[in-house]
Tab-separated table of C-alpha atoms and ligand atoms in Angstrom:
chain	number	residue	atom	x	y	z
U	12	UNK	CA	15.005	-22.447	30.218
U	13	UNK	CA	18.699	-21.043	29.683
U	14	UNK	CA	20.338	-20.109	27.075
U	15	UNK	CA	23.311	-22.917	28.119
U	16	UNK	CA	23.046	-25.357	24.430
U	17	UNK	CA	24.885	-24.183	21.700
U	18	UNK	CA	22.994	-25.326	18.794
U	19	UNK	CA	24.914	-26.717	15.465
U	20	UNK	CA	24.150	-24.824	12.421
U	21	UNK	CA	22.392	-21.902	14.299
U	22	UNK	CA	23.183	-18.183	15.424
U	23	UNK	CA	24.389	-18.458	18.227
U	24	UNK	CA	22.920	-15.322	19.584
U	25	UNK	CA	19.320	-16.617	18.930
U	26	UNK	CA	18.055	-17.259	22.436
U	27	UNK	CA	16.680	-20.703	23.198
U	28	UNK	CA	13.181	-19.742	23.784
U	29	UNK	CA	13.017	-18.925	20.323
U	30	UNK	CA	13.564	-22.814	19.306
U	31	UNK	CA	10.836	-25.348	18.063
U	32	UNK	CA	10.941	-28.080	20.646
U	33	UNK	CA	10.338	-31.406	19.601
U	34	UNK	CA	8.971	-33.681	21.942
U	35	UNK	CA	7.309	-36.772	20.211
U	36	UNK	CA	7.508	-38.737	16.849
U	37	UNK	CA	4.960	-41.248	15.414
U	38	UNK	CA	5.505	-42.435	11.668
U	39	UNK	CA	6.128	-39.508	9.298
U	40	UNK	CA	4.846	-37.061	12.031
U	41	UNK	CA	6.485	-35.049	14.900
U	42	UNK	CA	5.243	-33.239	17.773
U	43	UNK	CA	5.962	-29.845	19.344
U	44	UNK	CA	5.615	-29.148	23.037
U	45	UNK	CA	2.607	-27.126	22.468
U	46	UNK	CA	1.073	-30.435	21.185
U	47	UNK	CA	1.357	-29.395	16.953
U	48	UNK	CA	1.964	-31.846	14.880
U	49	UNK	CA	4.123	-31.581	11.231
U	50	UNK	CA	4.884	-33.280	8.148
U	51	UNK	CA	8.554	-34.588	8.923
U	52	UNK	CA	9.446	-33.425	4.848
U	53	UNK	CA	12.894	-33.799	5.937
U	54	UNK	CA	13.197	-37.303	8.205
U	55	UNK	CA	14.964	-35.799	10.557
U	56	UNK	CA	17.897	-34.610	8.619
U	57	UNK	CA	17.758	-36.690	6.026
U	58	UNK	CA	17.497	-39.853	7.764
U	59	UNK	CA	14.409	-41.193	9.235
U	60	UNK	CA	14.098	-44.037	6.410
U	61	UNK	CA	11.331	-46.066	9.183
U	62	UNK	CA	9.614	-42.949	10.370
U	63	UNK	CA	9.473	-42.099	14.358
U	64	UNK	CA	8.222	-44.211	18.005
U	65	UNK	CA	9.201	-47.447	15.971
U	66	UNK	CA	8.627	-49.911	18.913
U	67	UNK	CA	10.747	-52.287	17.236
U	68	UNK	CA	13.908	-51.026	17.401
U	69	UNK	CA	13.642	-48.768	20.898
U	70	UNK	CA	12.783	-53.123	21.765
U	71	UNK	CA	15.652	-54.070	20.027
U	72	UNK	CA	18.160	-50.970	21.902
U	73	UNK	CA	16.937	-51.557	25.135
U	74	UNK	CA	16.865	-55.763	24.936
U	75	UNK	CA	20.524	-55.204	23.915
U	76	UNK	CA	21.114	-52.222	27.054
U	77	UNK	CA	19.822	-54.761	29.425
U	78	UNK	CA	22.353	-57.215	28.187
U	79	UNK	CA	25.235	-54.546	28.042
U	80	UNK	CA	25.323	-51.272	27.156
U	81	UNK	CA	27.998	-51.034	25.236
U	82	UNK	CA	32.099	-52.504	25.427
U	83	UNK	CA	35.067	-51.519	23.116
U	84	UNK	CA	35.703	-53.413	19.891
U	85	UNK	CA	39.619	-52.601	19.854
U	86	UNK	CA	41.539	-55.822	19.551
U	87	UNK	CA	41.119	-58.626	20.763
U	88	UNK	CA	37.361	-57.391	21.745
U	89	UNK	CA	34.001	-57.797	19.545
U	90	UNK	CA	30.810	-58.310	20.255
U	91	UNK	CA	27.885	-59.859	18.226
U	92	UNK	CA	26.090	-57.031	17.278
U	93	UNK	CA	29.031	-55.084	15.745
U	94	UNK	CA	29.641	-58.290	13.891
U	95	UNK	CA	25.877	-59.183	12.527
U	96	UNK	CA	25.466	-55.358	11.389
U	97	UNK	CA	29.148	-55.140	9.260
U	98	UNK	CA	27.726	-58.613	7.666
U	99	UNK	CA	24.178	-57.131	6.867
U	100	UNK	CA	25.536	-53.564	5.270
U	101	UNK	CA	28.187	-55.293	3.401
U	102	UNK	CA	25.556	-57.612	1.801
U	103	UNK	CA	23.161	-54.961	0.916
U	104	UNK	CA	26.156	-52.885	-0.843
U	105	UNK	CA	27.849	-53.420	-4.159
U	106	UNK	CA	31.122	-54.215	-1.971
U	107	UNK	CA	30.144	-58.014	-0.667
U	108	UNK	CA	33.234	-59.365	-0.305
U	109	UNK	CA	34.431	-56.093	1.471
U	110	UNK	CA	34.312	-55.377	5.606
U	111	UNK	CA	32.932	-52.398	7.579
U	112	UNK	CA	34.764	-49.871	9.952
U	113	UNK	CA	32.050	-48.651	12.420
U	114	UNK	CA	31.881	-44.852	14.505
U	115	UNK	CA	29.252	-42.897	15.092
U	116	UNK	CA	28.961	-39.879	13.449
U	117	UNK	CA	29.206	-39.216	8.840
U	118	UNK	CA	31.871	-36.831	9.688
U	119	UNK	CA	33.603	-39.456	11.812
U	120	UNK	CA	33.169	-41.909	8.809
U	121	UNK	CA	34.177	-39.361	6.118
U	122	UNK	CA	37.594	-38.670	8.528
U	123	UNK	CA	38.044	-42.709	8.497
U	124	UNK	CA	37.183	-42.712	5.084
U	125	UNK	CA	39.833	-40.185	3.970
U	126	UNK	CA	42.710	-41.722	6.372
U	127	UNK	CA	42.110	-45.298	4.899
U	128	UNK	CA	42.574	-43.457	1.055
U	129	UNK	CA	45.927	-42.487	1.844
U	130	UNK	CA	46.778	-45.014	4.002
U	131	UNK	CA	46.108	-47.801	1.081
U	132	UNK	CA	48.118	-45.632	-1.059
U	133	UNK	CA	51.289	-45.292	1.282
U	134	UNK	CA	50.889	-49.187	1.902
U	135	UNK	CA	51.234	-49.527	-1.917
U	136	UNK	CA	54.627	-47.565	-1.867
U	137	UNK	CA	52.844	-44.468	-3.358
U	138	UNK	CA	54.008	-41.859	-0.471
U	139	UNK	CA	53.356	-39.252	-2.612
U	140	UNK	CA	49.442	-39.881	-3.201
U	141	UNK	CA	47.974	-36.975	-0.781
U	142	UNK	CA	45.793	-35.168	-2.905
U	143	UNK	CA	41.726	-35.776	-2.459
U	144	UNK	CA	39.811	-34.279	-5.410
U	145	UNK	CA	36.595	-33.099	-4.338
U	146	UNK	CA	33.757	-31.177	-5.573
U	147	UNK	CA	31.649	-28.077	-5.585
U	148	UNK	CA	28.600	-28.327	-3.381
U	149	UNK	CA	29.839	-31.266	-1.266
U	150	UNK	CA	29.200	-31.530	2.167
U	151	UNK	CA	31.332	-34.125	4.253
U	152	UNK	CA	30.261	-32.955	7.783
U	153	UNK	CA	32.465	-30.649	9.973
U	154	UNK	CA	35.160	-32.367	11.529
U	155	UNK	CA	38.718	-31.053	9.858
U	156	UNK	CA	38.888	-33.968	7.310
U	157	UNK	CA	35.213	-32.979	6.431
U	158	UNK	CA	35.476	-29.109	6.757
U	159	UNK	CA	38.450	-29.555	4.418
U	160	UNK	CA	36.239	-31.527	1.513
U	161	UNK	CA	33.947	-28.894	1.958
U	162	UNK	CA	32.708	-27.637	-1.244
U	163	UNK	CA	30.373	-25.323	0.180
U	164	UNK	CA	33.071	-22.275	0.890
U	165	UNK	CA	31.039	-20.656	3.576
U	166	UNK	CA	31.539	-24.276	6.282
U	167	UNK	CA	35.099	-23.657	5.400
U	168	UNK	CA	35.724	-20.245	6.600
U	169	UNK	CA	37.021	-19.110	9.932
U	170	UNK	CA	38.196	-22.190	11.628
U	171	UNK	CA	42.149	-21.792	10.262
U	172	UNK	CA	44.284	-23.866	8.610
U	173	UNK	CA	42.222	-26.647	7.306
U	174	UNK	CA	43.992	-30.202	6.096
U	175	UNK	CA	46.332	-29.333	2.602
U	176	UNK	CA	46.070	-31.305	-0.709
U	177	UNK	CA	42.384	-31.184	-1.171
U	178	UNK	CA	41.643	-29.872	-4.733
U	179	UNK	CA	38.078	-28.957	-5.801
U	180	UNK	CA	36.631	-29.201	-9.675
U	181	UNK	CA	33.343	-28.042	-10.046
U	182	UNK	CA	30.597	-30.344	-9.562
U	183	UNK	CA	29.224	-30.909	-12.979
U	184	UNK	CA	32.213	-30.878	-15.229
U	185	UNK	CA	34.210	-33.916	-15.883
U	186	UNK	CA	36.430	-31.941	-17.976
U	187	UNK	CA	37.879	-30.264	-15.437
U	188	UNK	CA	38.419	-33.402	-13.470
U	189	UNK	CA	40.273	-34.733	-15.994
U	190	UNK	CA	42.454	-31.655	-16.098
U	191	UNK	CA	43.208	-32.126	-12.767
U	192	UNK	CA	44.091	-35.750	-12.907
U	193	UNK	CA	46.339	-35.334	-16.293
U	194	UNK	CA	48.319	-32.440	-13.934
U	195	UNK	CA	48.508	-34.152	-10.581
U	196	UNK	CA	47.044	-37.949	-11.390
U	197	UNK	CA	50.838	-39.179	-9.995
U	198	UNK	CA	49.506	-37.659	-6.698
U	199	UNK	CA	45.733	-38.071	-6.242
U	200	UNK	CA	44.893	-40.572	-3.593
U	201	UNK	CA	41.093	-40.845	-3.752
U	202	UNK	CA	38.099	-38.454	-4.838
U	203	UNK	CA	35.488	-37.895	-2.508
U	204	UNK	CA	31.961	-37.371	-3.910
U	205	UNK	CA	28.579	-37.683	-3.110
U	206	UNK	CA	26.703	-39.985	-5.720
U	207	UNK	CA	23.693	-36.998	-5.473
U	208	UNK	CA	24.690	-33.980	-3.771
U	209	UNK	CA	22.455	-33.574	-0.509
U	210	UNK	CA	23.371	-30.445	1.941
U	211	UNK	CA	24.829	-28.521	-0.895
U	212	UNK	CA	21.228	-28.365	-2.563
U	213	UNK	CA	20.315	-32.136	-3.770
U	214	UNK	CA	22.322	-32.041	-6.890
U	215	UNK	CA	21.873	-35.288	-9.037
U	216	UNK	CA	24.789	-36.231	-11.096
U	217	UNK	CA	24.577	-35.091	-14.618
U	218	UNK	CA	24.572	-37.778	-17.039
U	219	UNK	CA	28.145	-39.766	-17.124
U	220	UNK	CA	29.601	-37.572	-14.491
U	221	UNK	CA	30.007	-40.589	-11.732
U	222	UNK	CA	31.666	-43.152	-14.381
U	223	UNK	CA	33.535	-40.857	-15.928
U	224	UNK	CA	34.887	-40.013	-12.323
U	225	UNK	CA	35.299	-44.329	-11.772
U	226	UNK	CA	37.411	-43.595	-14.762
U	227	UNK	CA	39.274	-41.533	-14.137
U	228	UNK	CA	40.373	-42.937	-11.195
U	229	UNK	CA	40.941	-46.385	-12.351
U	230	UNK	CA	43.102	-44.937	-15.409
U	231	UNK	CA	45.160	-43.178	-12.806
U	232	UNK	CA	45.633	-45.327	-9.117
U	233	UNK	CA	43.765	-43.791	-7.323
U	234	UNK	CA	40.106	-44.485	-5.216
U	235	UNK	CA	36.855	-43.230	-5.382
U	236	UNK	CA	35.700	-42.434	-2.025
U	237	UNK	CA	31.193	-42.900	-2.512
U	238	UNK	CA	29.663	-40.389	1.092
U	239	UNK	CA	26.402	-42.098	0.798
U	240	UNK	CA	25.200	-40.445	4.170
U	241	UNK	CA	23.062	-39.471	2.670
U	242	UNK	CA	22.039	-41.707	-0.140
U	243	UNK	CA	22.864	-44.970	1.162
U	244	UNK	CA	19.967	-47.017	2.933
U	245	UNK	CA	16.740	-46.592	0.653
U	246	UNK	CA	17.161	-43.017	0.046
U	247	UNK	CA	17.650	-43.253	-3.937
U	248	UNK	CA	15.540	-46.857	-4.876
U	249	UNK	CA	18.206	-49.145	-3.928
U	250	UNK	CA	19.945	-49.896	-1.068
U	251	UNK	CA	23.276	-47.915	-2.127
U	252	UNK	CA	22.932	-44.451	-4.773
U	253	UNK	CA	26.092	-46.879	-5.836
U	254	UNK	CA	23.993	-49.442	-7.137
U	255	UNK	CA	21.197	-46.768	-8.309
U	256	UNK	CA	23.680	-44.948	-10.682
U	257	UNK	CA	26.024	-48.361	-11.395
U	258	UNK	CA	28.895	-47.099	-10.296
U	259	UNK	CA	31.112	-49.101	-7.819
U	260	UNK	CA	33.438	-47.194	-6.037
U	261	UNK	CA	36.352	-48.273	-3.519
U	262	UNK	CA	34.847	-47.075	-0.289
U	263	UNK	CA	31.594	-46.298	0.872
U	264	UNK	CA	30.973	-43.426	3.585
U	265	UNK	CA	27.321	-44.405	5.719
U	266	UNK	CA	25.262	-42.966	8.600
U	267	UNK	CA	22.190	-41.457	9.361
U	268	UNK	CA	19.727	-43.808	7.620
U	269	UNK	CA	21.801	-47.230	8.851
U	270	UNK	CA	19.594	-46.894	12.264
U	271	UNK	CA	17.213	-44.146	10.656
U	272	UNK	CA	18.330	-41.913	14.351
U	273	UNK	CA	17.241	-44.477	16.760
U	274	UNK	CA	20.703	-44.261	18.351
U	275	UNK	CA	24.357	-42.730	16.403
U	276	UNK	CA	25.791	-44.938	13.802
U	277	UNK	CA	27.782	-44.715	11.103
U	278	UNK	CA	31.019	-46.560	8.894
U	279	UNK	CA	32.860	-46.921	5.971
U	280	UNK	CA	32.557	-49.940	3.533
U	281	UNK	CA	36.170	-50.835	2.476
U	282	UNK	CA	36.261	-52.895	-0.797
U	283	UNK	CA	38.274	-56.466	-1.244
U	284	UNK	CA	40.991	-54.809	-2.811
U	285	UNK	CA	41.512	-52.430	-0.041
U	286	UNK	CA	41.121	-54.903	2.862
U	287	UNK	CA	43.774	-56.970	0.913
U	288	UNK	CA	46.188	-54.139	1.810
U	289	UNK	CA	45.582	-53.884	5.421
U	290	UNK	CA	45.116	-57.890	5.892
U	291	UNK	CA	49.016	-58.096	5.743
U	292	UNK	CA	50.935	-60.085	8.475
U	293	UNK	CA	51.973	-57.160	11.180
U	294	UNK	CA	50.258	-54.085	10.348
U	295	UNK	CA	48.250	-52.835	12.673
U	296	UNK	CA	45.342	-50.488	11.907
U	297	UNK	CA	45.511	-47.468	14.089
U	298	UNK	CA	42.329	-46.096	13.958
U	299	UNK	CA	39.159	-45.858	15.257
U	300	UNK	CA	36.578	-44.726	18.213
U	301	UNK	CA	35.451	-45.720	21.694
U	302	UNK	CA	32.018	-45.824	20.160
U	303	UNK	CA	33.211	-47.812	17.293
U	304	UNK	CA	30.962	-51.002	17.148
U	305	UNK	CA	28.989	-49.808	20.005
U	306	UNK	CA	26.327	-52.403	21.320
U	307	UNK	CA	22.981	-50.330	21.440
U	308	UNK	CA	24.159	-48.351	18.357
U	309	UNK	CA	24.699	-51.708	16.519
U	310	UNK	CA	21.559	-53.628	18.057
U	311	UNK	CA	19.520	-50.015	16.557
U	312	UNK	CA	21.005	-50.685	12.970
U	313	UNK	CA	20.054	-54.046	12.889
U	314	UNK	CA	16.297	-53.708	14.017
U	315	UNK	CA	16.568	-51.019	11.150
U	316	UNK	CA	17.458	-52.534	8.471
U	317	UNK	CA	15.315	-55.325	9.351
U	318	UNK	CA	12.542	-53.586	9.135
U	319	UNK	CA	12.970	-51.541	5.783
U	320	UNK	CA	13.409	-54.949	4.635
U	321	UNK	CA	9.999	-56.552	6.681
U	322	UNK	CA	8.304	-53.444	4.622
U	323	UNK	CA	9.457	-52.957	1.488
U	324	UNK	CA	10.624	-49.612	2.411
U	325	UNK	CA	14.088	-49.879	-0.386
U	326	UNK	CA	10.777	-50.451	-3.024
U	327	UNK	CA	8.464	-47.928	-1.561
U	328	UNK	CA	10.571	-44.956	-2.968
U	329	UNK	CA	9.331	-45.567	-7.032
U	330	UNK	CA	5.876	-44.714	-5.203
U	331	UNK	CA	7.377	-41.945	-3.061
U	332	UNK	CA	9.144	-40.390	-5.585
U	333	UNK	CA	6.729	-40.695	-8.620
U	334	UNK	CA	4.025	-39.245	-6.268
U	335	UNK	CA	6.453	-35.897	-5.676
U	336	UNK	CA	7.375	-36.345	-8.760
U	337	UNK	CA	4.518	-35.132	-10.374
U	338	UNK	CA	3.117	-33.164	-7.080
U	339	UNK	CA	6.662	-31.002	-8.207
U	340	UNK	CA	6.095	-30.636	-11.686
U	341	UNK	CA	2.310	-29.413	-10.952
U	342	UNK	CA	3.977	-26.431	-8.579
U	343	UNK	CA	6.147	-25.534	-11.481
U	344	UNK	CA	3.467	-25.742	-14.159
U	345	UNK	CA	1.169	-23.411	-11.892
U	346	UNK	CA	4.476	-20.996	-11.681
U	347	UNK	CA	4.956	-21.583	-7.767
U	348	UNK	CA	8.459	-22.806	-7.648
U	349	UNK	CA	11.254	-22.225	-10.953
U	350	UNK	CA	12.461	-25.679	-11.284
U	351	UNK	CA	12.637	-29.000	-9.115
U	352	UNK	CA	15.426	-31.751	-9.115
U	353	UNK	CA	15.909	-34.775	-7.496
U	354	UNK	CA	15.389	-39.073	-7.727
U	355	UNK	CA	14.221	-41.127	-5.631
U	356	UNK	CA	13.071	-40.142	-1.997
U	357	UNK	CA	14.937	-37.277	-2.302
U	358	UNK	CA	14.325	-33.493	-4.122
U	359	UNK	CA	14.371	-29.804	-4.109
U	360	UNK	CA	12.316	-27.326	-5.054
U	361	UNK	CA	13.911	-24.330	-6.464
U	362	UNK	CA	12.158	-21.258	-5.971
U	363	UNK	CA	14.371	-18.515	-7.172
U	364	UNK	CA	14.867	-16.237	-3.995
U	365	UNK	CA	15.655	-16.990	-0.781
U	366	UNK	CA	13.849	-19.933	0.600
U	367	UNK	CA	13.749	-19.140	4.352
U	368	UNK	CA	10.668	-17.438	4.512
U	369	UNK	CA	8.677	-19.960	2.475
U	370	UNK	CA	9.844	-22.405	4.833
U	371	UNK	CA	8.821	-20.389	7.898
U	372	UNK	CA	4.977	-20.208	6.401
U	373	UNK	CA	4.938	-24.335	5.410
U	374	UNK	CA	6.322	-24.542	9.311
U	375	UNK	CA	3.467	-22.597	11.124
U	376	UNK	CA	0.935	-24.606	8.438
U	377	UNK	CA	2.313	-27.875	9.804
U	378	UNK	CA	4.870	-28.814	7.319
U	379	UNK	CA	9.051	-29.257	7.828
U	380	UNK	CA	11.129	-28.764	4.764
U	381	UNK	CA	14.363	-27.886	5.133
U	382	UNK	CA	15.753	-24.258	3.162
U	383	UNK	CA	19.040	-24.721	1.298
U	384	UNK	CA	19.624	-21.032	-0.446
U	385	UNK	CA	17.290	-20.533	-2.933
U	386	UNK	CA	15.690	-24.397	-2.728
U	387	UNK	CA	13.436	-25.881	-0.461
U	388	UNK	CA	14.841	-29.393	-0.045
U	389	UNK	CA	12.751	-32.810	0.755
U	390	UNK	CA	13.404	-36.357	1.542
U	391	UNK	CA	10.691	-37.363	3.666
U	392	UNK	CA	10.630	-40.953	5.570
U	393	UNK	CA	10.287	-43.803	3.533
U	394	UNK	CA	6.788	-44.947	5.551
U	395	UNK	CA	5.388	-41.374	4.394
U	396	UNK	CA	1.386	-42.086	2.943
U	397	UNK	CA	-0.251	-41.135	-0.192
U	398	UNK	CA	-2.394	-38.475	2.139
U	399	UNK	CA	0.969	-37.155	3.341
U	400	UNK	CA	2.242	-36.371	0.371
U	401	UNK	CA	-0.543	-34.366	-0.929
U	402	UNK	CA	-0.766	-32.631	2.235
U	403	UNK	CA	2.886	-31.701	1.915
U	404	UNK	CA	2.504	-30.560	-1.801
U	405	UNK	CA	-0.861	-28.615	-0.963
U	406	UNK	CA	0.922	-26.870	2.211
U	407	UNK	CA	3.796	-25.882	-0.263
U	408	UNK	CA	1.419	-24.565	-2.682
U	409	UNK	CA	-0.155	-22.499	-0.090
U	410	UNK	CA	2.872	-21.120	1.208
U	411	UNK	CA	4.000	-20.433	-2.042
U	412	UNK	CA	0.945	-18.360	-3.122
O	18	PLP	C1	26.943	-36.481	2.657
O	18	PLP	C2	27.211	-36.221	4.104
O	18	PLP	N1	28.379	-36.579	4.632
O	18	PLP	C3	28.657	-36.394	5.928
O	18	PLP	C4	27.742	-35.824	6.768
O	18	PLP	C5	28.064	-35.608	8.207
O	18	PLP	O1	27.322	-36.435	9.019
O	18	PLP	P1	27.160	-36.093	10.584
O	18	PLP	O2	26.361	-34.844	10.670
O	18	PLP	O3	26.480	-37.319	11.129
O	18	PLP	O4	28.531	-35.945	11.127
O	18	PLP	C6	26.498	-35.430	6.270
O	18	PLP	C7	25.482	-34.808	7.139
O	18	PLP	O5	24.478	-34.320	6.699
O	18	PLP	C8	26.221	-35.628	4.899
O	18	PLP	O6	25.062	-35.248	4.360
């Protein structure tokens, strides 16, 4: 093999022969070439809600492919897919009476997301809205409007001038928000958050902190911008972290768990109020991707979200999550790990030094958890057993020891 892929998030120096390669899926298990299997701990990257090899929706893609691969949705094209999939999100989120803009990727979604803020605002007459407040620890994927509502400093640095009028309060002080909005409230367009933190260490909100940002923004014009890449589809008990914390916000950033991987989908939910802007006679919206509304992509989120509803899977994390839960708090009450956080299907472990090599040992005992500095973070498929569970737990406290 050559060295010719450039892997994301990797050094790019590390040859490719040094790589795990992943070859085969089957519920909450993968499979390396050599034939070892693992403990997904991580569902993919945080979004395998159905688990792997689910025969109904590689049906569902390739019925569709047969049919057509995929055609354009720019005006005056649709197709039914794109269609059935914006009605089935927007009546599983707090927004039912709002409309979905499809791409592909969360940091296509969080660029659409951001555009649309200040776009509402300038529609309004409010030129002068730029600024989008965002927080400490965020992560909004790497494309410039992303990179730029980074909170994590170090996927900032080194790629130039990012996007100006991005401001960021730390992520667990509404005081400081508030500062910021009673010195530039005239000018903020939107805040950006993520209703719990994932890629900059699963960080739960602290008590308050999201409706005192809904607040804050209400009080002062401007939009509150919900990434639930991560959260959104089953991850935190309900179908939206909005409706899990009972906070609505404006706009609603999804991907990853919409077709739990089986092909690239992702979109923004735009509230009533918003759409009411960009309904006006004339305007056209100038926005969007090839892939936007994309057939197989489309046909892959329905099957999806069809079957998390066929199994319960939105109700299966109370088990999920009670069951790590207390497998967690055992770890810390035998001294293995400092601290754990988390809801829901999703948590880290904190262990108080660097987590890489505790990862390393749960990899080579079967087990794939994903290192975030100092925290070991999991948020395994929602189809992940009982059995599963323990065995992840018991691998961790092995490694640990
Ligand atoms: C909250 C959040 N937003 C955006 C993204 C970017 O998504 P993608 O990697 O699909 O571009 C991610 C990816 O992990 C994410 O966790």
């Amino acid at each position: 093999m050559t060295n010719a892929l450039l892997h994301p998030f990797a050094p790019p120096n590390k040859p490719e022969s040094d790589y795990l390669n992943i070859v085969r899926g089957e519920g909450s298990l993968v499979f390396d070439s050599s034939g070892k299997s693992y403990i997904d701990g991580i569902a993919n990257l945080w979004l395998c809600q159905v688990g792997h090899g689910r025969t109904e929706i590689i049906d569902a893609v390739a019925t569709q492919m047969r049919q057509i691969e995929a055609y354009h949705t720019f005006a005056p094209f649709s197709n039914g897919p794109a269609a059935q999939v914006a009605e089935m999100i927007v009546e599983r989120s707090p927004l039912v009476d709002g409309r979905v803009f499809l791409g592909c990727s969360g940091s296509d979604a969080v660029d659409t997301a951001l555009k649309i803020a200040r776009l509402f605002q300038q529609r309004r007459g409010h030129d002068g809205r730029q600024i989008i407040v965002k927080r400490t620890n965020g992560y909004h994927g790497t494309n410039f409007g992303g990179t730029s509502a980074q909170g994590i400093t170090l996927n900032r640095e080194g790629w130039g001038d990012l996007i100006p009028h991005f401001i960021e309060v730390p992520h667990d002080d509404l005081e400081v928000a508030a500062t910021i909005f009673a010195e530039h409230g005239e000018r903020i367009a939107a805040v950006l958050t993520e209703p719990i933190q994932g890629g900059g260490g699963v960080h739960p909100p602290v008590d308050g902190y999201l409706e005192g940002l809904h607040r804050l923004c209400e009080d002062n014009g401007a939009l509150l911008i919900f990434d639930e890449v991560i959260c959104g589809f089953g991850r935190t008990g309900n179908w939206f972290g909005a409706q899990t914390f009972g906070v609505t916000p404006d706009l609603i950033i999804f991907a990853k768990g919409v077709t739990s991987g089986y092909q690239p989908l992702s979109g923004v939910i735009v509230s009533r109020d918003v759409c009411n802007e960009l309904e006006e006679p004339d305007f056209l919206l100038r926005t969007g991707y090839t892939y936007s509304g994309h057939h197989a992509s489309c046909a892959a989120g329905i099957a999806n979200i069809e079957l998390m509803e066929t199994e319960g899977l939105v109700d299966r994390v109370d088990n999920i999550g009670s069951q790590l839960r207390s497998g967690l708090a055992a770890l810390k009450g035998d001294g293995l790990i400092e601290s754990w956080r988390g809801l829901g299907a999703i948590y880290a472990a904190e262990l108080g030094n660097d987590a890489v090599s505790a990862r390393d040992k749960m990899l080579s005992a079967g087990v794939i958890l994903r290192p975030i500095g100092t925290c070991l973070a999991i948020c395994p498929p929602l189809v992940i057993t009982d059995d599963e569970i323990s065995r992840l737990i018991d691998t961790m406290a092995d490694a640990l020891r």
